PDB file of C-alpha atoms in Angstrom:
ATOM      1  CA  MET A   1      -4.654   8.104 -20.351  1.00  0.00           C
ATOM      2  CA  THR A   2      -2.125   7.635 -17.563  1.00  0.00           C
ATOM      3  CA  THR A   3       1.314   9.148 -17.957  1.00  0.00           C
ATOM      4  CA  LEU A   4       3.071   5.771 -17.893  1.00  0.00           C
ATOM      5  CA  LYS A   5       0.782   4.310 -20.543  1.00  0.00           C
ATOM      6  CA  ALA A   6       1.296   7.419 -22.685  1.00  0.00           C
ATOM      7  CA  ARG A   7       5.066   7.054 -22.251  1.00  0.00           C
ATOM      8  CA  LEU A   8       4.863   3.421 -23.405  1.00  0.00           C
ATOM      9  CA  LYS A   9       2.905   4.472 -26.503  1.00  0.00           C
ATOM     10  CA  ASP A  10       5.329   7.299 -27.289  1.00  0.00           C
ATOM     11  CA  ASP A  11       8.300   4.966 -26.870  1.00  0.00           C
ATOM     12  CA  LEU A  12       6.591   2.439 -29.166  1.00  0.00           C
ATOM     13  CA  THR A  13       6.146   5.092 -31.858  1.00  0.00           C
ATOM     14  CA  THR A  14       9.817   6.102 -31.517  1.00  0.00           C
ATOM     15  CA  ALA A  15      10.951   2.468 -31.691  1.00  0.00           C
ATOM     16  CA  MET A  16       8.830   1.829 -34.789  1.00  0.00           C
ATOM     17  CA  LYS A  17      10.296   4.886 -36.537  1.00  0.00           C
ATOM     18  CA  ALA A  18      13.799   3.723 -35.621  1.00  0.00           C
ATOM     19  CA  ARG A  19      12.935   0.203 -36.849  1.00  0.00           C
ATOM     20  CA  ASP A  20      13.995  -1.217 -33.469  1.00  0.00           C
ATOM     21  CA  GLU A  21      12.291  -4.617 -33.710  1.00  0.00           C
ATOM     22  CA  LEU A  22      13.096  -5.810 -30.182  1.00  0.00           C
ATOM     23  CA  ARG A  23      11.867  -2.638 -28.467  1.00  0.00           C
ATOM     24  CA  SER A  24       8.750  -2.269 -30.625  1.00  0.00           C
ATOM     25  CA  SER A  25       7.646  -5.898 -30.214  1.00  0.00           C
ATOM     26  CA  THR A  26       8.262  -5.806 -26.447  1.00  0.00           C
ATOM     27  CA  LEU A  27       6.318  -2.558 -26.037  1.00  0.00           C
ATOM     28  CA  ARG A  28       3.482  -3.888 -28.205  1.00  0.00           C
ATOM     29  CA  LEU A  29       3.163  -6.985 -26.022  1.00  0.00           C
ATOM     30  CA  THR A  30       3.250  -4.859 -22.875  1.00  0.00           C
ATOM     31  CA  LEU A  31       0.606  -2.441 -24.161  1.00  0.00           C
ATOM     32  CA  THR A  32      -1.531  -5.431 -25.112  1.00  0.00           C
ATOM     33  CA  ALA A  33      -1.202  -6.780 -21.569  1.00  0.00           C
ATOM     34  CA  VAL A  34      -2.217  -3.352 -20.211  1.00  0.00           C
ATOM     35  CA  ALA A  35      -5.242  -3.230 -22.534  1.00  0.00           C
ATOM     36  CA  LYS A  36      -6.199  -6.783 -21.552  1.00  0.00           C
ATOM     37  CA  GLU A  37      -6.050  -5.821 -17.875  1.00  0.00           C
ATOM     38  CA  GLU A  38      -8.205  -2.743 -18.551  1.00  0.00           C
ATOM     39  CA  VAL A  39     -11.041  -4.830 -19.980  1.00  0.00           C
ATOM     40  CA  ALA A  40     -10.728  -7.687 -17.479  1.00  0.00           C
ATOM     41  CA  GLY A  41     -13.485  -7.979 -14.922  1.00  0.00           C
ATOM     42  CA  THR A  42     -17.056  -6.830 -15.079  1.00  0.00           C
ATOM     43  CA  SER A  43     -16.480  -3.421 -16.675  1.00  0.00           C
ATOM     44  CA  ALA A  44     -13.764  -1.703 -18.684  1.00  0.00           C
ATOM     45  CA  ARG A  45     -11.706   0.871 -16.820  1.00  0.00           C
ATOM     46  CA  GLU A  46      -8.614   3.028 -17.182  1.00  0.00           C
ATOM     47  CA  LEU A  47      -5.636   1.703 -15.193  1.00  0.00           C
ATOM     48  CA  SER A  48      -3.745   3.989 -12.826  1.00  0.00           C
ATOM     49  CA  ASP A  49       0.032   4.345 -13.092  1.00  0.00           C
ATOM     50  CA  ASP A  50       0.455   1.954 -10.144  1.00  0.00           C
ATOM     51  CA  GLU A  51      -1.676  -0.671 -11.885  1.00  0.00           C
ATOM     52  CA  VAL A  52       0.261  -0.197 -15.140  1.00  0.00           C
ATOM     53  CA  LEU A  53       3.486  -0.663 -13.150  1.00  0.00           C
ATOM     54  CA  LYS A  54       2.146  -3.942 -11.783  1.00  0.00           C
ATOM     55  CA  VAL A  55       1.391  -5.144 -15.321  1.00  0.00           C
ATOM     56  CA  ILE A  56       4.894  -4.159 -16.475  1.00  0.00           C
ATOM     57  CA  ALA A  57       6.422  -5.952 -13.465  1.00  0.00           C
ATOM     58  CA  LYS A  58       4.388  -9.073 -14.260  1.00  0.00           C
ATOM     59  CA  GLU A  59       5.529  -8.953 -17.895  1.00  0.00           C
ATOM     60  CA  ALA A  60       9.182  -8.504 -16.843  1.00  0.00           C
ATOM     61  CA  LYS A  61       8.870 -11.474 -14.487  1.00  0.00           C
ATOM     62  CA  LYS A  62       7.428 -13.581 -17.319  1.00  0.00           C
ATOM     63  CA  ARG A  63      10.478 -12.703 -19.435  1.00  0.00           C
ATOM     64  CA  ARG A  64      12.914 -13.716 -16.675  1.00  0.00           C
ATOM     65  CA  GLU A  65      11.102 -17.028 -16.124  1.00  0.00           C
ATOM     66  CA  ALA A  66      10.973 -17.731 -19.861  1.00  0.00           C
ATOM     67  CA  ALA A  67      14.689 -16.960 -20.193  1.00  0.00           C
ATOM     68  CA  GLU A  68      15.416 -19.410 -17.389  1.00  0.00           C
ATOM     69  CA  ALA A  69      13.297 -22.094 -19.070  1.00  0.00           C
ATOM     70  CA  PHE A  70      14.942 -21.514 -22.466  1.00  0.00           C
ATOM     71  CA  ASP A  71      18.363 -21.636 -20.833  1.00  0.00           C
ATOM     72  CA  LYS A  72      17.572 -24.984 -19.191  1.00  0.00           C
ATOM     73  CA  GLY A  73      16.263 -26.257 -22.522  1.00  0.00           C
ATOM     74  CA  GLY A  74      19.510 -25.360 -24.274  1.00  0.00           C
ATOM     75  CA  ARG A  75      18.036 -22.544 -26.355  1.00  0.00           C
ATOM     76  CA  ALA A  76      20.546 -19.798 -25.596  1.00  0.00           C
ATOM     77  CA  GLU A  77      19.385 -17.498 -28.426  1.00  0.00           C
ATOM     78  CA  SER A  78      15.777 -17.464 -27.194  1.00  0.00           C
ATOM     79  CA  ALA A  79      16.967 -17.012 -23.604  1.00  0.00           C
ATOM     80  CA  ALA A  80      19.079 -14.019 -24.618  1.00  0.00           C
ATOM     81  CA  ARG A  81      16.106 -12.378 -26.364  1.00  0.00           C
ATOM     82  CA  GLU A  82      13.851 -12.905 -23.331  1.00  0.00           C
ATOM     83  CA  LEU A  83      16.520 -11.419 -21.057  1.00  0.00           C
ATOM     84  CA  ALA A  84      16.883  -8.415 -23.375  1.00  0.00           C
ATOM     85  CA  GLU A  85      13.109  -7.879 -23.316  1.00  0.00           C
ATOM     86  CA  GLY A  86      13.115  -8.153 -19.512  1.00  0.00           C
ATOM     87  CA  GLU A  87      15.888  -5.561 -19.215  1.00  0.00           C
ATOM     88  CA  LEU A  88      13.989  -3.260 -21.546  1.00  0.00           C
ATOM     89  CA  LEU A  89      10.903  -3.503 -19.308  1.00  0.00           C
ATOM     90  CA  ASP A  90      12.989  -3.041 -16.144  1.00  0.00           C
ATOM     91  CA  ALA A  91      13.773   0.491 -17.342  1.00  0.00           C
ATOM     92  CA  TYR A  92      10.106   1.387 -16.705  1.00  0.00           C
ATOM     93  CA  LEU A  93      10.094  -0.054 -13.178  1.00  0.00           C
ATOM     94  CA  PRO A  94      11.317   1.677 -10.014  1.00  0.00           C
ATOM     95  CA  LYS A  95      14.830   0.789  -8.840  1.00  0.00           C
ATOM     96  CA  GLN A  96      14.808  -2.521  -6.950  1.00  0.00           C
ATOM     97  CA  LEU A  97      15.947  -2.685  -3.326  1.00  0.00           C
ATOM     98  CA  SER A  98      19.428  -4.062  -2.696  1.00  0.00           C
ATOM     99  CA  ASP A  99      19.788  -7.207  -0.584  1.00  0.00           C
ATOM    100  CA  ASP A 100      21.057  -5.119   2.354  1.00  0.00           C
ATOM    101  CA  GLU A 101      18.130  -2.674   2.185  1.00  0.00           C
ATOM    102  CA  LEU A 102      15.666  -5.573   1.992  1.00  0.00           C
ATOM    103  CA  ALA A 103      17.330  -7.356   4.929  1.00  0.00           C
ATOM    104  CA  THR A 104      17.052  -4.191   7.052  1.00  0.00           C
ATOM    105  CA  ILE A 105      13.325  -3.802   6.323  1.00  0.00           C
ATOM    106  CA  VAL A 106      12.710  -7.512   7.007  1.00  0.00           C
ATOM    107  CA  ALA A 107      14.695  -7.420  10.270  1.00  0.00           C
ATOM    108  CA  SER A 108      12.589  -4.551  11.623  1.00  0.00           C
ATOM    109  CA  ALA A 109       9.403  -6.353  10.543  1.00  0.00           C
ATOM    110  CA  VAL A 110      10.514  -9.566  12.281  1.00  0.00           C
ATOM    111  CA  THR A 111      11.149  -7.609  15.489  1.00  0.00           C
ATOM    112  CA  GLU A 112       7.738  -5.942  15.175  1.00  0.00           C
ATOM    113  CA  ALA A 113       5.971  -9.285  14.567  1.00  0.00           C
ATOM    114  CA  LYS A 114       7.712 -10.981  17.491  1.00  0.00           C
ATOM    115  CA  ALA A 115       6.728  -8.075  19.732  1.00  0.00           C
ATOM    116  CA  ALA A 116       3.124  -8.676  18.642  1.00  0.00           C
ATOM    117  CA  GLY A 117       3.442 -12.313  19.726  1.00  0.00           C
ATOM    118  CA  ALA A 118       3.980 -14.075  16.390  1.00  0.00           C
ATOM    119  CA  GLU A 119       6.225 -17.116  16.813  1.00  0.00           C
ATOM    120  CA  GLY A 120       7.148 -20.149  14.729  1.00  0.00           C
ATOM    121  CA  PRO A 121       5.494 -20.837  11.360  1.00  0.00           C
ATOM    122  CA  ARG A 122       2.750 -18.259  11.965  1.00  0.00           C
ATOM    123  CA  ALA A 123       5.396 -15.536  12.139  1.00  0.00           C
ATOM    124  CA  MET A 124       6.016 -15.852   8.378  1.00  0.00           C
ATOM    125  CA  GLY A 125       2.533 -14.582   7.515  1.00  0.00           C
ATOM    126  CA  ALA A 126       2.663 -11.828  10.119  1.00  0.00           C
ATOM    127  CA  VAL A 127       6.057 -10.610   8.892  1.00  0.00           C
ATOM    128  CA  MET A 128       4.958 -10.732   5.236  1.00  0.00           C
ATOM    129  CA  LYS A 129       1.903  -8.587   6.092  1.00  0.00           C
ATOM    130  CA  ILE A 130       4.231  -5.962   7.551  1.00  0.00           C
ATOM    131  CA  VAL A 131       6.899  -6.128   4.825  1.00  0.00           C
ATOM    132  CA  ASN A 132       4.785  -6.329   1.642  1.00  0.00           C
ATOM    133  CA  PRO A 133       3.313  -2.788   1.775  1.00  0.00           C
ATOM    134  CA  LYS A 134       6.787  -1.343   2.433  1.00  0.00           C
ATOM    135  CA  VAL A 135       8.467  -3.081  -0.508  1.00  0.00           C
ATOM    136  CA  ALA A 136       5.595  -3.211  -3.016  1.00  0.00           C
ATOM    137  CA  GLY A 137       7.094  -2.828  -6.482  1.00  0.00           C
ATOM    138  CA  LEU A 138      10.626  -2.494  -5.088  1.00  0.00           C
ATOM    139  CA  ALA A 139      11.410  -6.184  -4.593  1.00  0.00           C
ATOM    140  CA  ASP A 140      10.237  -9.441  -6.142  1.00  0.00           C
ATOM    141  CA  GLY A 141       7.947 -11.504  -3.899  1.00  0.00           C
ATOM    142  CA  GLY A 142      10.279 -14.503  -4.047  1.00  0.00           C
ATOM    143  CA  ARG A 143      13.211 -12.412  -2.814  1.00  0.00           C
ATOM    144  CA  VAL A 144      11.084 -11.024   0.019  1.00  0.00           C
ATOM    145  CA  ALA A 145       9.893 -14.475   1.110  1.00  0.00           C
ATOM    146  CA  ALA A 146      13.465 -15.834   1.028  1.00  0.00           C
ATOM    147  CA  ALA A 147      14.705 -12.903   3.130  1.00  0.00           C
ATOM    148  CA  VAL A 148      11.904 -13.411   5.670  1.00  0.00           C
ATOM    149  CA  LYS A 149      12.633 -17.162   5.948  1.00  0.00           C
ATOM    150  CA  LYS A 150      16.344 -16.425   6.398  1.00  0.00           C
ATOM    151  CA  GLN A 151      15.642 -13.901   9.182  1.00  0.00           C
ATOM    152  CA  LEU A 152      13.186 -16.210  10.958  1.00  0.00           C
ATOM    153  CA  ALA A 153      15.624 -19.133  10.804  1.00  0.00           C
ATOM    154  CA  SER A 154      18.398 -17.171  12.528  1.00  0.00           C
TER     155      SER A 154
END
C-alpha cells in the first residue's frame, strides 16, 4: 500500500474514533474513488502516490464545482459543506503555486515557444506542452490555461 493511501486510511480511523462525521465521510468517499481507480481498466493494480494525488485533486475539484453549483442554486448550507470537504482534501495536496509564480513559469514558456516558432493560436498548445509538466499538481488546469491566454494576448 502506498504511503499516501495508508495515511488516508489512518486518518479515517482517527476521524471515526473522534466521531468527526465530516472528515470520516470525506475520507471514505476519497478512498472509494482511489479503490475505483485501482480496479478501472483491464486489470487491477496498486496506485502510486502520484496517482493517488491525482485522484485526491480530482475529488477536491469536484467539491469546489459542487459548492459553486449549490451556491448558484441558493443552497448555502450544502455549498458550505462541499467547501469544507474540499478544504479537508486540500490538506493532502501539495501547496498550490501563487499567481506570480505561475505567471513567471508561463512567461518563460511563452518565450521558449516563440523561439521555437510558435505564433498565434498554435502557440497556446505549444506553451501548454511546456508548462504542464512543470506545474503538474501545483496549479489547476483552468488557472494555467487562463495565465497562458493572458500572456499570449499581451
